[in-house]
Coordinates of C-alpha atoms in Angstrom, one line a residue:
M211 CA 96.4 95.9 106.0
K212 CA 95.6 95.4 109.7
I213 CA 92.0 95.8 110.8
I214 CA 90.0 95.4 114.0
Y215 CA 86.6 93.6 114.2
F216 CA 84.2 95.1 116.6
F217 CA 82.7 92.4 118.8
T218 CA 81.1 91.7 122.1
L219 CA 81.3 88.7 124.4
L220 CA 77.9 89.4 125.9
I221 CA 75.7 88.4 123.0
L222 CA 76.5 85.1 121.3
V223 CA 73.8 84.9 118.7
S224 CA 72.6 87.1 115.8
S225 CA 69.8 89.4 116.7
V226 CA 66.2 89.0 115.4
L227 CA 65.3 91.7 112.8
A228 CA 63.2 94.5 114.2
Q229 CA 59.9 95.4 112.6
T230 CA 60.2 99.1 113.4
P231 CA 62.3 101.4 111.1
I232 CA 66.0 101.3 111.8
N233 CA 67.9 104.6 112.2
D234 CA 71.3 103.1 111.3
Y235 CA 73.4 99.9 111.6
N236 CA 76.4 101.6 113.2
D237 CA 76.5 99.3 116.3
V238 CA 76.3 95.8 114.8
T239 CA 79.3 93.6 114.0
Y240 CA 78.2 92.7 110.5
L241 CA 75.3 92.7 108.0
E242 CA 74.5 90.1 105.5
M243 CA 72.6 91.5 102.5
K244 CA 71.2 90.6 99.1
F245 CA 72.4 92.9 96.3
T246 CA 70.6 92.9 93.0
V247 CA 71.5 94.8 89.9
S248 CA 69.4 94.5 86.7
G249 CA 69.1 96.2 83.4
S250 CA 67.7 95.8 79.9
F251 CA 67.9 97.1 76.3
Q252 CA 65.7 96.9 73.3
L253 CA 66.7 96.1 69.7
I254 CA 64.3 97.9 67.3
E255 CA 64.5 97.3 63.5
T256 CA 64.2 100.4 61.4
S257 CA 64.0 98.7 58.0
N258 CA 63.1 95.4 56.3
S259 CA 66.8 94.7 55.8
A260 CA 67.7 95.3 59.4
R261 CA 69.9 92.7 61.2
T262 CA 72.0 92.5 64.3
S263 CA 75.0 90.0 64.4
E264 CA 75.8 90.4 68.1
A265 CA 75.1 92.3 71.3
T266 CA 77.2 92.5 74.5
T267 CA 76.6 93.9 77.9
N268 CA 79.7 94.4 80.2
L269 CA 78.6 95.0 83.8
T270 CA 81.2 96.4 86.3
F271 CA 78.7 97.6 89.0
F272 CA 78.6 94.6 91.4
P273 CA 80.3 93.8 94.8
K274 CA 83.6 92.0 95.0
D275 CA 85.6 90.6 97.9
E276 CA 87.3 93.4 100.0
I277 CA 89.1 93.5 103.3
N278 CA 85.8 93.9 105.1
Q279 CA 83.5 92.4 102.5
K280 CA 82.9 88.8 101.6
I281 CA 80.9 87.7 98.6
L282 CA 78.9 84.6 99.7
S283 CA 77.3 83.9 96.3
T284 CA 76.9 85.4 92.9
T285 CA 74.2 84.4 90.4
P286 CA 74.1 86.1 87.0
S287 CA 71.1 85.5 84.7
S288 CA 69.6 86.9 81.5
V289 CA 66.4 86.7 79.4
P290 CA 66.7 85.5 76.6
S291 CA 69.6 83.2 77.6
S292 CA 73.1 84.5 76.8
V293 CA 76.7 83.4 77.1
I294 CA 77.8 84.8 80.5
T295 CA 81.5 85.3 81.3
K296 CA 83.4 86.7 84.2
K297 CA 86.8 88.3 83.6
N298 CA 88.6 90.4 86.2
S299 CA 86.0 93.0 87.5
T300 CA 83.5 92.6 84.6
I301 CA 80.6 90.2 84.0
G302 CA 79.8 89.9 80.3
Y303 CA 76.4 88.9 78.7
F304 CA 76.8 88.0 75.0
W305 CA 73.9 87.4 72.5
Q306 CA 74.7 85.9 69.0
N307 CA 72.4 87.0 66.2
P308 CA 69.8 88.6 68.5
K309 CA 66.3 89.1 67.2
P310 CA 64.3 92.4 67.7
G311 CA 62.9 92.7 71.2
E312 CA 63.8 93.3 74.8
Y313 CA 66.9 91.7 76.4
K314 CA 67.2 91.6 80.2
F315 CA 70.3 90.9 82.4
S316 CA 70.7 90.7 86.2
L317 CA 73.1 89.7 88.9
D318 CA 72.2 88.6 92.5
S319 CA 74.9 88.7 95.1
N320 CA 74.7 87.7 98.8
V321 CA 77.4 89.7 100.6
R322 CA 78.5 90.0 104.2
V323 CA 80.1 93.3 105.3
N324 CA 81.9 93.3 108.6
N325 CA 82.1 96.4 110.8
V326 CA 85.9 97.0 110.8
L327 CA 88.4 99.7 111.5
V328 CA 91.7 100.0 109.6
I329 CA 94.3 99.9 112.3
V330 CA 96.6 102.9 112.2
D331 CA 98.8 102.4 115.3
K332 CA 101.4 105.2 114.7
K333 CA 101.5 108.7 113.4
I334 CA 101.8 109.1 109.6
D335 CA 103.6 112.3 108.9
F336 CA 102.1 115.0 106.7
P337 CA 103.0 116.0 104.0
L338 CA 103.5 112.6 102.4
E339 CA 106.7 111.8 100.6
N340 CA 107.4 109.3 97.8
V341 CA 103.8 108.3 97.1
E342 CA 102.3 106.9 93.8
T343 CA 100.9 109.8 91.9
Y344 CA 98.1 108.0 90.0
Y345 CA 95.5 108.9 92.7
T346 CA 96.8 112.5 93.2
Q347 CA 96.1 113.8 89.7
P348 CA 93.0 115.8 88.7
T349 CA 90.4 114.2 86.5
E350 CA 87.3 115.4 84.6
Y351 CA 84.9 115.6 87.5
I352 CA 87.5 115.5 90.4
D353 CA 89.2 118.7 89.1
I354 CA 91.6 121.0 91.0
N355 CA 91.6 124.7 90.6
E356 CA 93.2 127.5 92.6
D357 CA 90.2 127.9 94.9
I358 CA 90.3 124.2 95.8
K359 CA 94.0 124.4 96.4
K360 CA 93.7 127.6 98.6
Q361 CA 90.9 126.1 100.8
A362 CA 92.8 122.8 101.3
Q363 CA 96.0 124.7 102.1
E364 CA 94.2 126.8 104.8
L365 CA 92.9 123.6 106.4
A366 CA 96.1 121.7 106.3
S367 CA 98.4 124.6 107.4
G368 CA 100.3 123.7 110.5
E369 CA 99.1 120.1 110.6
D370 CA 101.7 117.3 110.6
D371 CA 99.4 114.2 111.1
L372 CA 97.8 112.6 108.0
Y373 CA 94.8 111.4 110.0
E374 CA 94.1 114.9 111.5
V375 CA 94.3 116.5 108.0
S376 CA 92.0 113.9 106.5
I377 CA 89.3 114.5 109.1
K378 CA 89.7 118.3 109.1
V379 CA 89.1 118.5 105.3
A380 CA 86.2 116.1 105.5
D381 CA 84.6 118.0 108.4
W382 CA 85.0 121.4 106.7
I383 CA 83.1 120.1 103.6
Q384 CA 80.4 118.5 105.7
K385 CA 79.7 121.7 107.5
N386 CA 80.2 124.2 104.6
I387 CA 78.7 122.4 101.6
K388 CA 74.9 122.0 101.7
Y389 CA 73.6 118.5 101.0
D390 CA 70.6 119.1 98.8
L391 CA 68.7 116.5 96.8
S392 CA 66.5 119.2 95.3
T393 CA 69.4 120.7 93.3
L394 CA 70.3 119.8 89.7
T395 CA 73.2 117.8 91.1
A396 CA 70.8 115.0 92.1
E397 CA 70.4 114.1 88.4
S398 CA 73.9 114.8 87.0
V399 CA 77.4 114.8 88.5
Q400 CA 79.0 118.3 88.9
K401 CA 82.7 119.0 89.0
S402 CA 84.4 119.7 92.3
S403 CA 85.1 123.3 91.3
W404 CA 81.4 123.9 90.7
V405 CA 80.5 122.4 94.1
L406 CA 83.0 124.6 96.0
K407 CA 81.7 127.7 94.2
N408 CA 78.0 126.9 94.7
K409 CA 78.4 125.4 98.1
E410 CA 75.9 122.6 97.4
G411 CA 75.7 119.0 96.1
V412 CA 74.8 115.4 96.9
C413 CA 77.0 112.5 98.0
D414 CA 78.7 112.3 94.6
E415 CA 79.7 116.0 94.7
L416 CA 80.7 116.1 98.3
T417 CA 82.9 113.1 97.7
N418 CA 84.4 114.7 94.5
L419 CA 85.3 117.8 96.4
Y420 CA 86.9 115.9 99.2
I421 CA 89.0 113.9 96.9
S422 CA 90.0 117.0 94.9
M423 CA 91.1 118.8 98.1
M424 CA 93.1 115.8 99.4
R425 CA 94.8 115.3 96.0
S426 CA 95.7 118.9 95.9
L427 CA 97.7 118.3 99.1
G428 CA 99.5 115.4 97.5
I429 CA 97.4 112.8 99.3
P430 CA 96.2 109.8 97.2
A431 CA 92.4 109.5 97.3
R432 CA 89.9 107.5 95.2
Y433 CA 86.2 107.4 94.5
V434 CA 84.0 104.6 95.8
S435 CA 80.5 103.8 94.6
G436 CA 78.1 101.4 96.1
M437 CA 75.0 101.0 98.3
A438 CA 74.3 102.2 101.8
Y439 CA 71.3 102.3 104.2
T440 CA 69.6 105.6 104.6
N441 CA 67.1 106.6 107.3
L442 CA 65.6 109.1 104.9
K443 CA 63.9 106.2 103.1
N444 CA 64.5 103.4 105.7
D445 CA 66.1 101.5 102.8
W446 CA 69.3 101.1 100.8
G447 CA 70.1 103.5 98.0
P448 CA 73.0 104.3 95.7
H449 CA 75.8 106.0 97.5
A450 CA 79.4 107.4 97.1
W451 CA 82.2 107.9 99.5
A452 CA 86.0 108.3 99.4
E453 CA 89.0 106.3 100.4
V454 CA 92.3 107.9 101.4
Y455 CA 95.6 106.0 101.1
F456 CA 97.6 105.8 104.4
P457 CA 101.1 104.5 103.6
D458 CA 101.8 101.0 105.0
K459 CA 98.2 100.8 106.3
G460 CA 96.0 100.8 103.2
W461 CA 92.9 102.6 102.0
V462 CA 90.9 104.2 104.8
P463 CA 87.2 105.2 104.1
F464 CA 85.7 108.7 104.5
D465 CA 82.0 109.2 104.0
I466 CA 81.3 112.9 104.1
T467 CA 77.5 112.6 103.8
Y468 CA 77.2 110.2 106.8
V469 CA 79.9 112.0 108.9
Q470 CA 81.8 108.7 109.1
Y471 CA 85.5 109.5 108.9
G472 CA 88.1 106.8 109.0
W473 CA 85.3 104.2 109.3
I474 CA 82.0 103.3 107.7
D475 CA 79.1 101.3 109.0
S476 CA 78.4 97.8 107.7
S477 CA 75.4 98.8 105.6
H478 CA 78.0 100.1 103.0
I479 CA 78.3 97.7 100.2
K480 CA 81.4 98.6 98.2
V481 CA 80.8 98.0 94.5
K482 CA 83.4 99.9 92.5
T483 CA 86.5 102.0 93.0
S484 CA 87.6 104.5 90.4
V485 CA 89.9 107.4 89.8
D486 CA 87.0 109.6 88.7
S487 CA 83.3 109.7 89.5
G488 CA 82.0 109.8 85.9
E489 CA 82.9 106.2 85.0
P490 CA 80.0 104.1 83.6
A491 CA 78.6 101.1 85.5
V492 CA 77.8 99.2 82.3
R493 CA 79.0 99.3 78.7
Y494 CA 77.1 98.1 75.7
N495 CA 78.5 96.9 72.3
W496 CA 76.5 95.8 69.3
K497 CA 76.9 95.2 65.6
S498 CA 73.9 96.0 63.5
V499 CA 72.5 97.4 60.3
D500 CA 69.3 99.4 60.3
A501 CA 68.6 98.6 64.0
E502 CA 68.2 100.9 66.9
F503 CA 69.7 100.1 70.3
K504 CA 67.8 101.5 73.4
P505 CA 69.3 100.7 76.9
S506 CA 67.3 101.3 80.1
K507 CA 68.5 102.7 83.4
L508 CA 70.2 100.2 85.7
E509 CA 68.1 99.2 88.7
V510 CA 69.8 98.4 92.0
K511 CA 68.2 97.0 95.1
T512 CA 69.5 95.8 98.4
S513 CA 67.7 93.9 101.1
L514 CA 68.7 92.7 104.6
I515 CA 69.2 89.0 105.3
R516 CA 70.6 89.1 108.9
T517 CA 72.5 91.3 111.3
G518 CA 75.4 90.5 113.7
E519 CA 75.5 91.0 117.4
K520 CA 75.9 94.4 119.0
I521 CA 79.3 96.1 119.3
G522 CA 80.7 96.6 122.8
K523 CA 82.0 99.9 124.1
Q524 CA 85.1 101.2 122.3
L525 CA 85.6 104.6 123.9
E526 CA 84.9 106.2 127.3
I527 CA 82.7 109.3 127.2
K528 CA 82.0 111.7 130.0
I529 CA 79.7 114.8 129.9
K530 CA 80.3 117.7 132.4
P531 CA 78.6 121.1 132.3
L532 CA 81.3 123.5 133.4
I533 CA 78.7 125.2 135.6
K534 CA 75.6 123.2 136.7
N535 CA 73.3 125.8 138.2
V536 CA 72.6 129.0 136.2
G537 CA 70.1 131.7 135.7
P538 CA 67.7 132.2 132.8
G539 CA 69.2 133.3 129.5
S540 CA 72.6 131.9 130.4
Y541 CA 75.2 130.4 128.1
V542 CA 76.3 127.1 129.6
P543 CA 79.6 125.6 128.5
I544 CA 79.5 121.7 128.2
E545 CA 82.6 119.6 128.3
V546 CA 82.7 116.2 126.6
E547 CA 85.7 114.1 127.4
I548 CA 86.6 111.2 125.2
I549 CA 89.1 108.6 126.4
N550 CA 90.8 106.2 123.9
D551 CA 92.3 103.2 125.8
N552 CA 93.1 101.5 122.5
N553 CA 96.7 101.3 121.1
F554 CA 95.6 102.7 117.7
Y555 CA 94.0 105.8 116.3
F556 CA 90.2 105.9 116.8
P557 CA 88.0 108.2 114.7
V558 CA 84.7 109.2 116.4
T559 CA 81.7 111.5 115.8
L560 CA 80.1 112.8 119.0
T561 CA 76.4 113.7 118.8
F562 CA 74.2 115.4 121.3
L563 CA 70.8 113.7 121.4
K564 CA 69.4 115.8 124.3
A565 CA 70.4 119.3 125.3
P566 CA 69.1 122.9 125.4
E567 CA 69.5 124.8 122.2
L568 CA 73.1 124.7 121.1
T569 CA 75.1 127.6 119.5
E570 CA 76.4 125.2 116.8
K571 CA 75.7 121.9 115.2
N572 CA 75.0 119.0 117.6
Y573 CA 77.8 116.8 116.3
K574 CA 81.6 117.0 116.1
A575 CA 84.1 114.7 114.4
L576 CA 87.6 114.0 115.7
V577 CA 90.3 111.4 115.9
L578 CA 92.1 110.2 119.0
K579 CA 95.6 109.0 119.0
P580 CA 96.5 105.8 120.8
G581 CA 95.9 106.2 124.5
E582 CA 94.8 109.8 124.1
N583 CA 92.2 111.8 126.0
K584 CA 90.5 114.7 124.3
K585 CA 88.0 117.3 125.4
I586 CA 85.5 119.0 123.1
F587 CA 83.0 121.7 124.0
W588 CA 79.6 123.0 123.2
I589 CA 77.7 126.0 124.5
A590 CA 74.0 125.5 125.4
T591 CA 71.6 128.5 125.6
I592 CA 69.1 128.5 128.5
P593 CA 65.5 129.9 128.0
K594 CA 65.1 133.5 129.2
K595 CA 61.7 133.1 130.6
T596 CA 61.3 131.1 133.8
E597 CA 58.8 131.1 136.7
E598 CA 59.6 132.3 140.2
N599 CA 60.4 129.6 142.8
F600 CA 60.8 127.0 140.1
I601 CA 64.0 124.9 139.5
Y602 CA 64.3 123.6 136.0
T603 CA 66.3 120.6 134.9
S604 CA 67.6 120.0 131.4
K605 CA 68.9 116.5 130.5
L606 CA 72.1 116.2 128.6
E607 CA 72.7 113.1 126.5
A608 CA 75.5 112.4 123.9
E609 CA 76.6 109.4 122.0
D610 CA 79.4 108.2 119.8
N611 CA 79.2 106.4 116.4
F612 CA 78.2 103.1 118.0
H613 CA 75.5 104.6 120.3
N614 CA 77.7 104.4 123.4
Q615 CA 76.0 107.1 125.5
A616 CA 76.9 109.5 128.4
Y617 CA 74.5 111.6 130.5
S618 CA 74.4 114.7 132.7
E619 CA 72.1 117.5 133.4
I620 CA 71.8 121.3 133.9
T621 CA 69.6 123.1 136.4
F622 CA 68.5 126.7 136.1
S623 CA 66.3 129.1 138.0
N624 CA 65.7 132.8 138.7
N625 CA 67.9 132.7 141.8
E626 CA 71.1 131.7 140.0
K627 CA 73.7 133.8 138.3
I628 CA 73.3 134.5 134.6
I629 CA 76.4 133.4 132.6
T630 CA 77.2 135.5 129.5
L631 CA 78.6 134.1 126.3
E632 CA 82.0 135.7 127.0
E633 CA 82.1 134.1 130.4
A634 CA 81.2 130.7 128.9
N635 CA 84.0 131.0 126.3
E636 CA 86.5 131.9 129.1
M637 CA 85.5 128.8 131.0
I638 CA 86.1 126.7 127.9
K639 CA 89.5 128.3 127.5
E640 CA 90.4 127.5 131.1
N641 CA 89.4 123.9 130.8
S642 CA 90.7 123.1 127.4
L643 CA 93.6 120.7 127.0
S644 CA 96.3 122.9 125.3
T645 CA 97.4 121.8 121.9
I646 CA 100.2 123.4 120.0
K647 CA 100.4 123.1 116.3
K648 CA 103.9 122.3 115.1
T649 CA 104.6 124.3 112.0
S650 CA 107.3 122.9 109.8
Q651 CA 109.1 125.0 107.2
K652 CA 110.9 122.5 105.0
L653 CA 112.2 123.1 101.6
A654 CA 113.9 120.6 99.3
I655 CA 115.9 121.2 96.1
D656 CA 117.0 118.5 93.6
C657 CA 119.0 119.6 90.6
S658 CA 120.2 117.6 87.6
S659 CA 122.2 118.2 84.4
D660 CA 124.1 116.2 81.8
E661 CA 127.2 114.4 83.2
F662 CA 129.4 115.8 80.5
G663 CA 129.4 118.9 78.3
L664 CA 131.6 120.3 75.5
I665 CA 133.8 123.4 75.7
D666 CA 131.9 126.6 75.0
E667 CA 128.6 124.7 74.9
N668 CA 125.6 125.9 77.0
L669 CA 124.7 123.4 79.8
N670 CA 121.1 123.1 81.0
I671 CA 120.5 122.6 84.7
K672 CA 117.0 121.7 86.0
C673 CA 116.1 122.1 89.6
N674 CA 112.9 120.8 91.4
I675 CA 112.0 122.9 94.4
R676 CA 109.5 121.3 96.7
N677 CA 107.6 122.4 99.8
K678 CA 108.0 119.5 102.3
G679 CA 106.7 121.4 105.3
N680 CA 103.1 121.9 106.5
I681 CA 102.7 125.7 105.8
Q682 CA 102.9 127.7 102.6
L683 CA 106.2 129.3 101.7
F684 CA 106.5 132.7 100.0
G685 CA 109.3 134.6 98.2
I686 CA 111.7 131.8 97.5
N687 CA 114.9 132.8 95.7
V688 CA 116.7 130.1 93.7
C689 CA 120.2 131.2 92.6
L690 CA 123.0 129.8 90.5
E691 CA 125.8 132.3 91.4
E692 CA 124.4 135.7 90.4
D693 CA 121.6 134.3 88.3
C694 CA 118.5 134.3 90.6
K695 CA 114.9 133.3 89.9
E696 CA 112.0 133.9 92.4
I697 CA 109.1 131.6 93.3
S698 CA 106.5 133.9 94.7
E699 CA 104.5 131.2 96.4
L700 CA 104.9 127.4 97.0
Q701 CA 101.9 125.5 98.6
I702 CA 102.1 122.5 100.8
S703 CA 103.4 119.4 98.8
D704 CA 103.7 121.5 95.7
S705 CA 106.9 121.6 93.6
V706 CA 108.2 123.9 90.9
Y707 CA 110.8 123.4 88.2
I708 CA 113.5 126.1 87.7
E709 CA 115.9 125.9 84.8
F710 CA 119.3 127.6 84.5
I711 CA 121.7 127.8 81.5
L712 CA 125.4 127.7 82.3
K713 CA 127.3 129.4 79.5
N714 CA 130.9 129.5 78.2
N715 CA 132.2 126.5 80.0
N716 CA 135.9 125.8 80.0
K717 CA 137.5 122.3 80.1
G718 CA 137.6 120.4 83.4
E719 CA 135.6 119.0 86.2
K720 CA 133.0 121.4 87.7
N721 CA 131.1 121.6 91.0
I722 CA 128.2 124.1 90.8
E723 CA 126.1 125.0 93.8
I724 CA 122.4 126.1 93.4
V725 CA 120.9 127.7 96.5
A726 CA 117.2 128.1 97.4
K727 CA 116.3 130.3 100.3
T728 CA 113.4 132.1 102.0
N729 CA 113.1 133.7 105.4
N730 CA 115.0 131.3 107.8
I731 CA 115.4 128.4 105.3
E732 CA 118.3 127.8 103.0
V733 CA 119.0 124.6 101.1
S734 CA 121.3 123.8 98.3
D735 CA 122.3 121.2 95.8
I736 CA 125.6 120.6 94.0
I737 CA 125.8 119.6 90.4
K738 CA 128.9 117.8 89.3
F739 CA 129.8 117.5 85.6
E740 CA 132.9 117.5 83.4
V741 CA 133.5 119.8 80.4
I742 CA 135.5 117.9 77.7
D743 CA 136.8 119.0 74.3
S744 CA 135.3 116.2 72.3
S745 CA 132.5 113.6 72.6
G746 CA 134.6 111.4 74.8
L747 CA 134.3 108.4 72.5
E748 CA 135.8 105.3 74.0
I749 CA 136.2 101.7 72.8
K750 CA 135.8 99.2 75.6
N751 CA 135.9 95.4 75.8
F752 CA 137.5 95.1 72.3
V753 CA 137.6 91.3 71.8
Y754 CA 138.9 89.5 68.7
D755 CA 141.0 86.5 67.7
S756 CA 144.7 87.6 67.4
E757 CA 145.4 84.5 65.3
V758 CA 143.0 83.1 62.8
D759 CA 143.1 80.7 59.8
Y760 CA 143.0 82.2 56.4
N761 CA 139.8 80.3 55.4
E762 CA 137.8 81.2 58.5
K763 CA 135.8 84.1 59.6
T764 CA 136.7 86.1 62.7
K765 CA 134.4 87.7 65.2
I766 CA 135.1 91.2 66.5
E767 CA 133.2 92.5 69.5
M768 CA 133.4 95.9 71.2
D769 CA 131.4 98.4 73.3
L770 CA 131.2 102.0 72.0
L771 CA 130.8 104.6 74.8
V772 CA 130.3 108.3 74.5
K773 CA 130.2 110.9 77.2
V774 CA 128.3 113.4 75.0
P775 CA 125.6 112.3 72.5
V776 CA 126.8 111.9 68.8
K777 CA 124.9 111.4 65.5
E778 CA 125.5 109.6 62.2
L779 CA 128.1 107.2 63.7
E780 CA 129.7 104.9 61.2
V781 CA 132.1 102.0 61.9
F782 CA 134.8 101.0 59.3
V783 CA 137.1 97.9 59.4
N784 CA 140.0 98.3 57.0
D785 CA 138.1 101.1 55.2
I786 CA 135.0 98.9 54.8
K787 CA 131.8 100.2 56.4
V788 CA 130.4 97.5 58.7
S789 CA 127.9 99.3 61.0
E790 CA 125.8 102.5 61.2
I791 CA 124.2 104.1 64.3
P792 CA 121.9 107.1 63.7
E793 CA 122.3 108.4 67.2
L794 CA 124.4 107.3 70.2
S795 CA 123.9 108.8 73.7
K796 CA 125.4 106.3 76.1
S797 CA 126.8 102.9 74.9
K798 CA 126.3 100.4 72.2
K799 CA 127.6 96.8 71.7
I800 CA 129.0 96.1 68.2
L801 CA 129.4 92.7 66.7
I802 CA 131.3 92.2 63.4
M803 CA 131.9 89.1 61.4
A804 CA 134.9 89.5 59.0
E805 CA 136.7 87.2 56.5
A806 CA 140.3 86.6 57.8
S807 CA 141.5 87.0 54.2
E808 CA 140.8 90.8 54.5
F809 CA 143.7 91.2 56.9
V810 CA 146.5 89.4 55.0
S811 CA 148.0 92.4 53.4
S812 CA 148.4 94.5 56.5
D813 CA 148.4 92.0 59.4
K814 CA 146.3 94.4 61.4
I815 CA 142.7 95.5 62.0
K816 CA 142.2 99.1 61.2
L817 CA 139.2 100.4 63.2
S818 CA 137.8 103.7 62.1
I819 CA 134.8 105.4 63.7
K820 CA 133.3 108.5 62.1
F821 CA 130.5 110.7 63.6
K822 CA 129.1 114.1 64.1
D823 CA 129.5 115.6 67.5
K824 CA 126.8 117.6 69.4
Q825 CA 127.8 120.8 67.6
G826 CA 127.6 119.1 64.2
K827 CA 131.3 118.9 63.5
Q828 CA 132.7 115.8 61.7
Q829 CA 135.0 113.7 64.0
E830 CA 137.0 110.5 63.4
S831 CA 138.7 108.0 65.7
I832 CA 141.2 105.5 64.3
N833 CA 142.7 102.5 66.2
E834 CA 144.8 99.6 65.0
Y835 CA 145.0 96.1 66.4
P836 CA 147.6 93.4 65.3
I837 CA 146.3 90.1 63.9
K838 CA 148.1 87.1 62.5
I839 CA 146.6 85.1 59.6
L840 CA 147.6 81.4 59.5
N841 CA 147.9 79.0 56.6
V842 CA 147.9 81.7 53.9
P843 CA 148.3 80.2 50.4
W844 CA 151.7 80.9 48.7
Y845 CA 150.0 82.7 45.8
V846 CA 148.1 85.0 48.2
K847 CA 151.4 85.9 49.9
L848 CA 152.9 86.6 46.4
L849 CA 150.1 88.8 45.4
A850 CA 150.3 90.6 48.7
F851 CA 154.0 91.1 48.2
L852 CA 153.5 92.5 44.7
H853 CA 150.8 94.8 46.0
L854 CA 153.3 96.3 48.4
L855 CA 155.8 97.0 45.6

């Protein structure tokens, strides 16, 4: 994964910690923090015969090394003392024969988190193809229903850039789902479907819903839990965000609550990633008789050790009112131009700090392609009441994620023209950089069947129909000759399996075309198979000694191959059963050790193979192979001769 470190050449030493409350740590190159997690449990005897042989705490909620995160030190401890082990992503605390009482465990970590951006230097096409499906499946809390699919489809329709889709879905959730700590979700995690229906939740639920919507579009996304600084308490607190997988680039963070899309500030300590949000942070195991085990809630605390230097300017921002002098009660369109001179994608959230009342929220999130300029617009409302002969000035101030600011101003007075809302919108339309969505209708069909079939046997053909475009498809007809099946709707990245049965097949090689079409799209796949009159049993690589001494054993090797699966296969050598195979679908290597004396009377190997074909009919294949037996005793020859009389 390629990343960029934000830095500046102007400041060469770390800054002194401020004594006043900090709003955020967006604009520093790194933070060094102390992370502490602690917990406890009590063992309580419930009878005089109570005993506990062992107790174990397995802790998984602690920071590890990441692409932007370095663990400087880790110190586990416990009271009373325990055997402490670290294995993979778990720290274990083990007590042997623990007595009744309280048991405490803790872990201190010093961690440095760098303010980095995952470098995406070229467009990643949406929808994605050939991605690992583990992080695209629904889970208990990150569920996917039709409402979630529908909303995600509406947002992604017409988009062909993964970064654009990722930000668009995040921004919709941030603006349409209410963040509310007073709801019942603050104490218990709710499913994504509940959050979408009720339009409220905390960071866990907003993250759940985001992951659900992304997964419904076939985009891998996972749940991240950890700690982050919040200006609500001017302290660190437990937090959750998402990571989205960008092929060939890695996992890119999206924090819906903090409106940090494609990037997170360095106060975020990543502690755990998981496929679902309900996974426990600690697991307890104990063996006891007549003893009660009472665990306490985990306590997590983070404190600041030091901060890095300030980040330099990453983007160019310009503010321009489309009309500077207006009358009272006017609607003033404000243009903010953002210029990305970097050779990689740059996600940014623009926030107005100073302005007259705005008709919408004071922040907007977007992503700029390498070298791209973008314009976004707000509309400010001017007070209706003004004094005669006065000229009023309203300051405009906006900033990006890293507190890079731009300024302008608006003046208004009774002598100027009043601009209506319609006129303001028309000015925005005239000044907007035109963007045309590229809709892509792509349909794929992939069919498969058995390579061989028997005469008069039904052959099953399975076809996978997938929407590879960026808009929904409707009324898809899938036809095998005159046999047609309809798919009423196929969402972006979705696929449907269609099955056909081909009846009454006659002998020979077949090429069957299956066609899928809707509106202006038509795709097809050709199935090739052969209809045969038997199982197509073949004996390959038959190897044996053509000459062998009478007193020796001979080795016979062969490969049995069938074109159509068979059952109850038996192998006979000179009418003696030497091998059984309950079912054979492709091939099987057979090894037989036989006494040379068994072949004296006939001077040949008679190989007989009996089996039941796919239709249950008994079949037999007989082959003979010459063999010469050397040094046969005279009396054996005589007996063989008499046997032939």
